[in-house]
Short mmCIF file of C-alpha atoms in Angstrom, two decimals:
data_model
loop_
_atom_site.label_atom_id
_atom_site.label_comp_id
_atom_site.label_asym_id
_atom_site.label_seq_id
_atom_site.Cartn_x
_atom_site.Cartn_y
_atom_site.Cartn_z
CA MET A 726 26.89 16.28 -21.30
CA VAL A 727 29.29 15.97 -24.24
CA GLY A 728 26.91 18.08 -26.32
CA LYS A 729 26.99 20.90 -23.77
CA ILE A 730 30.80 20.90 -23.76
CA LEU A 731 31.06 21.00 -27.55
CA GLU A 732 28.09 23.32 -28.16
CA PRO A 733 30.26 26.48 -28.63
CA GLU A 734 32.44 24.62 -31.13
CA ILE A 735 29.38 23.36 -33.02
CA ARG A 736 27.88 26.85 -33.15
CA SER A 737 31.15 28.29 -34.50
CA MET A 738 31.17 25.66 -37.30
CA ILE A 739 27.59 26.62 -38.20
CA ASP A 740 28.43 30.35 -38.22
CA ALA A 741 31.49 29.69 -40.38
CA ARG A 742 29.42 27.44 -42.69
CA ASN A 743 32.05 24.72 -42.21
CA PHE A 744 29.57 21.93 -43.05
CA GLY A 745 32.22 19.33 -43.87
CA ALA A 746 33.76 19.57 -40.40
CA LEU A 747 30.26 19.55 -38.86
CA ARG A 748 29.42 16.33 -40.68
CA GLU A 749 32.65 14.69 -39.45
CA VAL A 750 31.97 15.72 -35.85
CA PHE A 751 28.57 14.02 -35.81
CA ARG A 752 29.43 11.01 -37.96
CA GLU A 753 30.88 8.99 -35.05
CA TRP A 754 28.39 10.13 -32.43
CA PRO A 755 25.55 7.88 -31.21
CA PRO A 756 22.23 9.13 -32.65
CA ALA A 757 20.82 9.72 -29.14
CA ASP A 758 23.67 12.17 -28.35
CA VAL A 759 23.20 14.00 -31.65
CA ALA A 760 19.48 14.34 -30.86
CA GLU A 761 20.30 15.81 -27.43
CA VAL A 762 22.58 18.43 -29.01
CA ILE A 763 20.00 19.33 -31.65
CA LEU A 764 17.27 19.93 -29.09
CA ASP A 765 19.44 22.61 -27.41
CA LEU A 766 19.87 24.57 -30.65
CA PRO A 767 17.51 27.09 -32.30
CA GLU A 768 15.18 25.70 -34.98
CA ASP A 769 17.10 27.19 -37.93
CA GLU A 770 20.37 25.62 -36.70
CA GLN A 771 18.62 22.28 -36.16
CA VAL A 772 17.64 22.29 -39.84
CA ILE A 773 21.23 23.04 -40.87
CA ILE A 774 22.55 20.04 -38.93
CA PHE A 775 19.94 17.73 -40.45
CA ARG A 776 20.90 18.90 -43.92
CA VAL A 777 24.57 18.00 -43.44
CA LEU A 778 23.96 14.60 -41.79
CA PRO A 779 23.99 11.47 -43.97
CA HIS A 780 20.41 10.31 -44.67
CA ALA A 781 20.71 7.14 -42.59
CA LEU A 782 22.13 8.98 -39.56
CA ALA A 783 19.57 11.79 -39.92
CA ALA A 784 16.76 9.20 -39.82
CA ASP A 785 18.22 7.55 -36.71
CA VAL A 786 18.59 10.91 -34.95
CA PHE A 787 15.06 11.93 -35.94
CA GLU A 788 13.65 8.83 -34.20
CA TYR A 789 15.15 10.00 -30.88
CA LEU A 790 13.38 13.38 -30.97
CA ASP A 791 10.05 13.85 -29.21
CA PHE A 792 6.91 14.32 -31.26
CA ASP A 793 6.81 18.13 -30.99
CA ALA A 794 10.44 18.48 -32.09
CA GLN A 795 9.76 16.14 -35.02
CA GLN A 796 6.79 18.22 -36.10
CA LYS A 797 8.77 21.49 -36.00
CA LEU A 798 11.59 20.00 -38.07
CA LEU A 799 9.23 18.55 -40.65
CA ARG A 800 7.66 21.99 -41.13
CA ALA A 801 11.07 23.66 -41.43
CA MET A 802 12.74 21.22 -43.83
CA ALA A 803 12.28 20.99 -47.57
CA HIS A 804 10.07 18.19 -48.97
CA GLU A 805 13.04 16.39 -50.49
CA GLN A 806 14.83 16.18 -47.17
CA VAL A 807 11.68 15.14 -45.31
CA GLY A 808 11.12 12.37 -47.86
CA ALA A 809 14.70 11.13 -47.46
CA ILE A 810 14.40 10.96 -43.67
CA LEU A 811 11.00 9.24 -43.73
CA ASN A 812 12.22 6.64 -46.21
CA GLU A 813 15.22 5.85 -44.00
CA MET A 814 13.25 5.65 -40.74
CA ALA A 815 12.43 2.29 -39.16
CA PRO A 816 8.85 1.37 -40.18
CA ASP A 817 7.59 1.09 -36.59
CA ASP A 818 9.00 4.51 -35.60
CA ARG A 819 7.59 6.05 -38.79
CA THR A 820 4.18 4.55 -38.01
CA ALA A 821 4.29 6.02 -34.49
CA LEU A 822 4.93 9.46 -36.02
CA LEU A 823 2.26 9.21 -38.72
CA GLU A 824 -0.50 8.02 -36.40
CA GLU A 825 0.05 11.03 -34.12
CA LEU A 826 -0.31 13.53 -36.98
CA PRO A 827 -3.63 14.85 -38.32
CA SER A 828 -4.86 12.62 -41.15
CA ALA A 829 -4.30 15.31 -43.81
CA ALA A 830 -0.68 15.84 -42.72
CA ALA A 831 -0.07 12.08 -42.53
CA ARG A 832 -1.39 11.57 -46.08
CA GLN A 833 0.88 14.34 -47.33
CA LEU A 834 3.94 12.70 -45.78
CA ILE A 835 3.00 9.24 -47.07
CA ARG A 836 3.09 10.66 -50.62
CA LEU A 837 6.79 11.45 -50.10
CA LEU A 838 7.63 7.77 -49.56
CA THR A 839 8.91 5.42 -52.22
CA PRO A 840 6.31 2.93 -53.54
CA GLU A 841 7.75 0.12 -51.40
CA GLU A 842 7.93 2.20 -48.20
CA ARG A 843 4.45 3.60 -48.91
CA ARG A 844 3.09 0.05 -49.11
CA VAL A 845 4.70 -0.81 -45.78
CA ALA A 846 3.45 2.39 -44.10
CA THR A 847 -0.16 2.01 -45.25
CA ALA A 848 -0.14 -1.68 -44.24
CA LEU A 849 1.02 -0.90 -40.69
CA LEU A 850 -1.44 1.99 -40.33
CA GLY A 851 -4.23 -0.35 -41.42
CA TYR A 852 -4.03 -2.42 -38.24
CA PRO A 853 -6.23 -1.57 -35.22
CA GLU A 854 -5.03 1.25 -32.98
CA ASP A 855 -2.90 0.02 -30.05
CA SER A 856 -2.51 -3.38 -31.73
CA ILE A 857 0.86 -5.02 -32.12
CA GLY A 858 0.49 -4.63 -35.88
CA ARG A 859 1.04 -0.88 -35.50
CA LEU A 860 4.22 -1.48 -33.53
CA MET A 861 5.91 -4.19 -35.57
CA THR A 862 8.56 -3.75 -38.26
CA PRO A 863 8.72 -5.84 -41.44
CA ASP A 864 12.53 -5.70 -41.44
CA PHE A 865 13.79 -9.12 -40.32
CA ILE A 866 15.88 -12.04 -41.57
CA ALA A 867 13.97 -15.15 -42.65
CA VAL A 868 15.65 -18.34 -43.96
CA LYS A 869 14.55 -21.83 -45.10
CA GLU A 870 15.13 -24.97 -43.07
CA ASP A 871 17.00 -26.76 -45.87
CA TRP A 872 19.69 -24.05 -45.99
CA THR A 873 23.15 -24.64 -44.58
CA VAL A 874 24.79 -22.43 -41.98
CA GLN A 875 27.04 -21.09 -44.73
CA GLN A 876 24.01 -20.02 -46.79
CA VAL A 877 22.43 -18.36 -43.78
CA LEU A 878 25.56 -16.36 -42.95
CA ASP A 879 25.98 -15.29 -46.58
CA TYR A 880 22.34 -14.18 -46.66
CA VAL A 881 22.77 -12.20 -43.43
CA ARG A 882 25.85 -10.42 -44.81
CA GLU A 883 23.91 -9.43 -47.94
CA HIS A 884 20.59 -8.39 -46.39
CA GLY A 885 21.29 -7.90 -42.68
CA GLN A 886 21.96 -4.16 -42.82
CA ASP A 887 18.22 -3.49 -43.19
CA SER A 888 17.11 -5.83 -40.41
CA GLU A 889 15.82 -4.45 -37.12
CA THR A 890 17.83 -7.07 -35.20
CA LEU A 891 20.24 -9.88 -36.02
CA ASN A 892 19.97 -11.57 -32.65
CA VAL A 893 17.26 -13.92 -33.91
CA ILE A 894 16.88 -15.56 -37.32
CA TYR A 895 13.43 -16.80 -38.37
CA VAL A 896 12.80 -20.05 -40.23
CA VAL A 897 9.85 -20.07 -42.65
CA ASP A 898 8.41 -22.50 -45.19
CA ASP A 899 7.76 -21.82 -48.87
CA ARG A 900 4.51 -19.98 -48.07
CA GLY A 901 6.16 -17.73 -45.49
CA LYS A 902 4.68 -19.49 -42.46
CA LEU A 903 6.85 -19.39 -39.37
CA ILE A 904 8.41 -22.73 -38.46
CA ASP A 905 10.88 -21.69 -35.79
CA ASP A 906 13.17 -18.95 -34.49
CA VAL A 907 16.88 -19.55 -33.93
CA ARG A 908 19.36 -17.34 -32.09
CA MET A 909 22.27 -16.11 -34.19
CA ARG A 910 24.76 -17.61 -31.74
CA GLU A 911 23.58 -21.08 -32.82
CA PHE A 912 24.68 -20.41 -36.40
CA LEU A 913 28.00 -18.96 -35.29
CA LEU A 914 28.84 -22.02 -33.20
CA ARG A 915 27.82 -24.73 -35.69
CA PRO A 916 29.76 -26.17 -38.66
CA LEU A 917 29.20 -24.33 -41.92
CA THR A 918 27.79 -27.50 -43.50
CA ALA A 919 25.11 -28.04 -40.82
CA LYS A 920 21.50 -27.65 -41.96
CA VAL A 921 19.04 -25.25 -40.36
CA SER A 922 16.72 -28.21 -39.77
CA GLN A 923 19.41 -29.75 -37.55
CA ILE A 924 19.69 -26.61 -35.42
CA ARG A 925 16.12 -25.56 -34.77
CA ASP A 926 14.30 -26.92 -31.73
CA GLN A 927 10.71 -26.53 -33.05
CA THR A 928 9.61 -24.36 -30.14
CA PHE A 929 8.91 -20.66 -30.47
CA VAL A 930 6.69 -17.92 -29.07
CA ALA A 931 4.82 -15.63 -31.45
CA LEU A 932 2.35 -12.75 -31.39
CA ASN A 933 -0.64 -12.09 -33.62
CA VAL A 934 -1.00 -8.81 -35.49
CA THR A 935 -4.27 -8.09 -33.70
CA ASP A 936 -2.89 -8.69 -30.19
CA SER A 937 -2.95 -5.64 -27.97
CA GLN A 938 0.34 -3.96 -27.10
CA GLN A 939 -0.35 -4.62 -23.40
CA ASP A 940 -0.72 -8.36 -24.09
CA ALA A 941 2.52 -8.31 -26.06
CA LEU A 942 4.26 -6.59 -23.13
CA ASN A 943 3.12 -9.39 -20.83
CA VAL A 944 4.51 -12.00 -23.24
CA PHE A 945 7.89 -10.23 -23.33
CA ARG A 946 7.99 -10.19 -19.53
CA ARG A 947 7.03 -13.84 -19.33
CA TYR A 948 9.52 -15.24 -21.84
CA ASP A 949 12.32 -12.66 -21.46
CA ARG A 950 12.86 -12.19 -25.21
CA VAL A 951 14.71 -9.45 -27.09
CA ALA A 952 12.39 -9.85 -30.10
CA LEU A 953 9.20 -11.72 -30.94
CA PRO A 954 7.76 -12.66 -34.36
CA VAL A 955 4.34 -11.37 -35.41
CA LEU A 956 2.03 -13.62 -37.45
CA ASP A 957 -1.15 -12.99 -39.41
CA SER A 958 -4.26 -15.16 -39.06
CA SER A 959 -2.74 -17.76 -41.43
CA GLY A 960 0.49 -18.11 -39.47
CA VAL A 961 2.53 -16.16 -42.02
CA LEU A 962 5.42 -14.17 -40.56
CA VAL A 963 4.67 -10.50 -41.30
CA GLY A 964 6.95 -8.67 -38.87
CA ILE A 965 8.78 -8.62 -35.57
CA VAL A 966 8.60 -6.54 -32.39
CA THR A 967 11.74 -5.76 -30.41
CA SER A 968 12.32 -5.03 -26.73
CA ASP A 969 13.02 -1.32 -27.33
CA ASP A 970 9.48 -0.96 -28.67
CA MET A 971 8.17 -2.72 -25.56
CA LEU A 972 10.05 -0.28 -23.30
CA ASP A 973 8.07 2.55 -24.89
CA VAL A 974 4.81 0.64 -24.33
CA ALA A 975 5.74 -0.08 -20.70
CA GLU A 976 6.52 3.60 -20.08
CA LYS A 977 3.22 4.67 -21.66
CA GLU A 978 1.20 2.10 -19.67
CA ALA A 979 2.89 3.06 -16.39
CA THR A 980 2.28 6.77 -17.05
CA GLU A 981 -1.41 6.16 -17.75
CA ASP A 982 -1.83 4.05 -14.60
CA ILE A 983 -0.09 6.64 -12.41
CA GLN A 984 -2.27 9.44 -13.80
CA LYS A 985 -5.44 7.40 -13.27
CA LEU A 986 -4.38 6.50 -9.74
CA GLY A 987 -4.12 10.23 -9.09
CA GLY A 988 -7.84 10.60 -9.84
CA MET A 989 -7.88 11.85 -13.44
CA GLU A 990 -8.02 10.66 -17.02
CA ALA A 991 -4.78 9.70 -18.76
CA LEU A 992 -3.35 12.78 -20.52
CA ASP A 993 -2.11 10.80 -23.57
CA GLU A 994 0.43 13.57 -24.27
CA PRO A 995 3.28 15.30 -22.42
CA TYR A 996 2.29 17.49 -19.46
CA THR A 997 4.47 20.35 -20.71
CA THR A 998 2.78 20.54 -24.13
CA ILE A 999 -0.87 19.60 -23.51
CA PRO A 1000 -3.19 22.61 -24.11
CA PHE A 1001 -4.62 24.11 -20.93
CA LEU A 1002 -8.27 23.53 -21.80
CA ARG A 1003 -7.65 19.90 -22.72
CA MET A 1004 -5.86 19.30 -19.40
CA VAL A 1005 -8.77 20.92 -17.55
CA LYS A 1006 -11.18 18.59 -19.37
CA LYS A 1007 -9.08 15.54 -18.44
CA ARG A 1008 -9.03 16.53 -14.76
CA ALA A 1009 -12.42 18.19 -14.32
CA THR A 1010 -14.53 15.06 -14.87
CA TRP A 1011 -13.00 13.18 -11.97
CA LEU A 1012 -12.94 16.30 -9.77
CA ILE A 1013 -16.70 16.70 -10.28
CA ILE A 1014 -17.30 13.00 -9.55
CA LEU A 1015 -15.19 13.20 -6.39
CA PHE A 1016 -16.93 16.43 -5.33
CA LEU A 1017 -20.35 14.81 -5.68
CA GLY A 1018 -19.04 11.78 -3.80
CA GLU A 1019 -17.80 13.91 -0.92
CA MET A 1020 -21.22 15.58 -0.75
CA LEU A 1021 -22.51 12.17 0.30
CA THR A 1022 -20.26 12.52 3.36
CA ALA A 1023 -22.27 15.56 4.46
CA THR A 1024 -25.49 13.67 3.72
CA ALA A 1025 -24.30 10.76 5.87
CA MET A 1026 -23.46 13.12 8.75
CA GLN A 1027 -26.91 14.75 8.53
CA GLY A 1028 -28.43 11.36 9.30
CA TYR A 1029 -26.62 11.38 12.66
CA ASN A 1030 -27.27 15.00 13.71
CA SER A 1031 -29.06 14.01 16.88
CA GLU A 1032 -26.23 11.70 17.93
CA ILE A 1033 -23.66 14.46 17.37
CA GLU A 1034 -25.76 16.93 19.38
CA ARG A 1035 -26.00 14.52 22.33
CA ALA A 1036 -22.37 13.36 22.14
CA ALA A 1037 -20.40 16.19 20.52
CA ILE A 1038 -17.19 14.46 21.63
CA LEU A 1039 -17.71 12.05 18.71
CA ALA A 1040 -17.13 14.87 16.20
CA MET A 1041 -13.55 15.31 17.44
CA PHE A 1042 -12.55 11.96 16.00
CA LEU A 1043 -14.21 12.27 12.59
CA PRO A 1044 -10.96 13.35 10.83
CA LEU A 1045 -9.13 10.39 12.39
CA ILE A 1046 -11.77 7.89 11.26
CA ILE A 1047 -12.14 9.31 7.75
CA SER A 1048 -8.41 9.72 7.03
CA SER A 1049 -7.48 6.29 8.40
CA GLY A 1050 -10.05 4.50 6.27
CA GLY A 1051 -9.14 6.47 3.15
CA ASN A 1052 -5.42 5.92 3.66
CA SER A 1053 -5.77 2.16 4.13
CA GLY A 1054 -8.04 1.90 1.10
CA SER A 1055 -5.68 3.95 -1.07
CA GLN A 1056 -2.73 1.78 -0.05
CA ALA A 1057 -4.59 -1.44 -0.81
CA THR A 1058 -5.91 -0.34 -4.19
CA THR A 1059 -2.47 0.94 -5.27
CA LEU A 1060 -0.78 -2.35 -4.33
CA VAL A 1061 -3.44 -4.49 -6.05
CA ILE A 1062 -3.52 -2.42 -9.27
CA ARG A 1063 0.26 -2.59 -9.60
CA ALA A 1064 0.23 -6.34 -8.93
CA MET A 1065 -2.41 -6.73 -11.66
CA ALA A 1066 -0.34 -4.67 -14.10
CA LEU A 1067 2.68 -6.91 -13.47
CA GLY A 1068 0.58 -10.05 -13.93
CA GLU A 1069 1.06 -11.12 -10.31
CA LEU A 1070 -2.69 -11.14 -9.62
CA ARG A 1071 -5.61 -12.43 -11.66
CA LEU A 1072 -9.36 -12.37 -11.08
CA ARG A 1073 -9.32 -15.77 -9.40
CA ASP A 1074 -6.85 -14.50 -6.78
CA TRP A 1075 -9.39 -12.25 -5.06
CA PHE A 1076 -9.75 -14.51 -1.99
CA ARG A 1077 -5.97 -14.62 -1.47
CA VAL A 1078 -6.03 -10.82 -1.35
CA VAL A 1079 -8.87 -10.78 1.19
CA ARG A 1080 -6.98 -13.25 3.37
CA LYS A 1081 -3.76 -11.21 3.15
CA GLU A 1082 -5.32 -7.79 3.89
CA PHE A 1083 -7.25 -8.84 7.05
CA GLY A 1084 -4.22 -9.99 8.26
CA PHE A 1085 -8.14 3.06 22.30
CA PHE A 1086 -5.14 3.84 23.84
CA ARG A 1087 -4.93 7.64 23.07
CA ILE A 1088 -8.17 8.62 24.77
CA THR A 1089 -7.34 6.66 27.92
CA LEU A 1090 -3.81 8.11 28.05
CA TRP A 1091 -4.96 11.72 27.53
CA GLN A 1092 -7.62 11.26 30.21
CA TYR A 1093 -5.08 9.76 32.64
CA LEU A 1094 -2.53 12.55 32.02
CA HIS A 1095 -5.29 15.20 32.37
CA ILE A 1096 -4.45 16.59 28.91
CA PHE A 1097 -8.12 16.56 27.97
CA ASP A 1098 -11.29 15.57 29.83
CA TYR A 1099 -13.45 13.25 27.72
CA GLY A 1100 -16.11 13.08 30.39
CA LYS A 1101 -17.64 10.53 32.67
CA TYR A 1102 -17.81 7.82 30.01
CA HIS A 1103 -14.33 8.34 28.58
CA TRP A 1104 -13.58 4.62 28.55
CA LEU A 1105 -16.71 3.97 26.42
CA VAL A 1106 -15.67 6.77 24.04
CA ALA A 1107 -12.22 5.17 23.80
CA LEU A 1108 -13.78 1.79 23.08
CA THR A 1109 -16.08 3.35 20.46
CA VAL A 1110 -13.28 5.13 18.60
CA GLY A 1111 -10.96 2.12 18.82
CA ALA A 1112 -13.54 -0.37 17.56
CA ALA A 1113 -14.74 1.98 14.81
CA LEU A 1114 -11.16 2.67 13.74
CA VAL A 1115 -10.41 -1.04 13.38
CA GLY A 1116 -13.65 -1.56 11.45
CA VAL A 1117 -13.10 1.40 9.12
CA VAL A 1118 -9.47 0.46 8.38
CA LEU A 1119 -10.45 -3.15 7.66
CA TRP A 1120 -13.32 -1.98 5.48
CA GLY A 1121 -11.10 0.54 3.66
CA THR A 1122 -8.46 -2.11 3.06
CA LEU A 1123 -11.01 -4.65 1.84
CA SER A 1124 -12.87 -2.26 -0.46
CA GLY A 1125 -9.65 -0.78 -1.84
CA ALA A 1126 -8.28 -4.26 -2.57
CA MET A 1127 -11.50 -5.64 -4.09
CA LEU A 1128 -12.54 -2.68 -6.24
CA PRO A 1129 -9.87 -3.33 -8.92
CA PHE A 1130 -11.09 -6.95 -9.16
CA LEU A 1131 -14.68 -5.75 -9.59
CA LEU A 1132 -13.70 -3.30 -12.34
CA ARG A 1133 -11.68 -5.92 -14.19
CA ARG A 1134 -14.59 -8.37 -13.90
CA CYS A 1135 -16.78 -5.72 -15.57
CA GLY A 1136 -14.23 -5.27 -18.36
CA LEU A 1137 -13.00 -1.88 -17.14
CA ASP A 1138 -9.49 -0.63 -16.42
CA PRO A 1139 -8.61 -1.43 -12.77
CA ALA A 1140 -6.53 1.77 -12.64
CA ALA A 1141 -9.82 3.70 -12.79
CA SER A 1142 -10.27 2.81 -9.11
CA SER A 1143 -8.03 5.72 -8.22
CA ALA A 1144 -6.82 6.47 -4.71
CA PRO A 1145 -9.04 9.61 -4.39
CA PHE A 1146 -12.08 7.59 -5.57
CA VAL A 1147 -11.45 4.86 -3.00
CA ALA A 1148 -10.85 7.46 -0.29
CA THR A 1149 -14.16 9.16 -1.11
CA LEU A 1150 -16.00 5.84 -1.04
CA VAL A 1151 -14.48 4.93 2.33
CA ASP A 1152 -15.20 8.42 3.74
CA VAL A 1153 -18.94 7.92 3.31
CA THR A 1154 -19.10 4.30 4.43
CA GLY A 1155 -16.64 4.98 7.26
CA LEU A 1156 -18.99 7.54 8.78
CA VAL A 1157 -21.80 5.01 8.73
CA ILE A 1158 -19.59 2.45 10.47
CA TYR A 1159 -18.37 4.98 13.04
CA PHE A 1160 -21.79 6.23 14.12
CA ASN A 1161 -23.38 2.79 14.17
CA VAL A 1162 -20.58 1.53 16.42
CA ALA A 1163 -21.21 4.59 18.63
CA LEU A 1164 -24.93 3.83 18.78
CA LEU A 1165 -24.15 0.26 19.77
CA ILE A 1166 -21.62 1.04 22.51
CA LEU A 1167 -22.86 4.37 23.86
CA ARG A 1168 -26.60 3.63 23.88
CA GLY A 1169 -28.01 4.37 27.30
CA THR A 1170 -25.05 6.52 28.31
CA LEU A 1171 -24.13 9.44 26.05
CA LEU A 1172 -26.72 8.42 23.43
#
């Protein structure tokens, strides 16, 4: 909002080449606001603003841009300026950028880094994709347990400007193994002569570099931490992950689950920028599967042609039966998948779900009010539709709730049991239930 108000003033400074005033305007702004202003400007003016910003601020602003905007700026800026921004960027944000680029482009950018930053970048990129090692930053404060509070505070003043967070201080031994983590408030409230060993409580939660980002997200939710240490296989502290990184992971995971629930593959890139053919490929696979599944509905109906011919009244209620079963199944699978994602349900909870989900009047009324004549056996038709409807809804609810458990048991993503897939499954089986109930109740009358 502020950017929109000041945009004419900013443009006039650019036209007048008043770069000193432009630098002063942005110097006190939060990086997120500067990024918002930049995105509203033409590409050539974006480059001008980045050239006048201090390197540290330019790096912070760059991290708030989306991937496409970052790519355009990198192509437009000179190599020297690109190198300065990349060297100032937080290692985890830089890694996120590099891993999205083609390998040739990533290698070219890595060459612009200083030897130390290049070592950090290649180390982070060496961890498995989607592991916590890709997400962590090596910028943290580590102290020894025999230090005094005074020594810790002096060390923080000297080296803290490069740390990702100062909320938590990590205690390590001489080999770099993590001993404990201590909140900064503990050091601020203790006497300056107190030892670190007197403050630490010897309890901490840590991640491993090979842990998946989803597992790390669950740990953050469970322990409500702002940052967590990351250890290698020997217990050596190699980095930390902060809550802002986890927010990005949570958003990505939620987006993927929502897209899968809609009956398609996860796009893995913004809807507005994904190429048309790639989006068609992501959606076409599931559309074909669902189309073939719905063909089974016609096959199921063919098996009951004679029943439909003798009791055509049954066909009137097919949409009601099919939609009710599909809706109940879609509801159940959506609720269960979300509960699994939040860690509220595990595989062993399947029976609790069954117990919770199990938890004829229209035809009779219409017949009584003379709105429609269902024939001599209208009360049997009402009983058939009512019983079948209860059976189909219960079956849809049960299958929709259990399918995510089955997929997880097989090592697959529960979100793959999308609402359209469950609805298709229940359509076919619902028809079988409906006509078999009709055969049972109407035998000897209409059938």
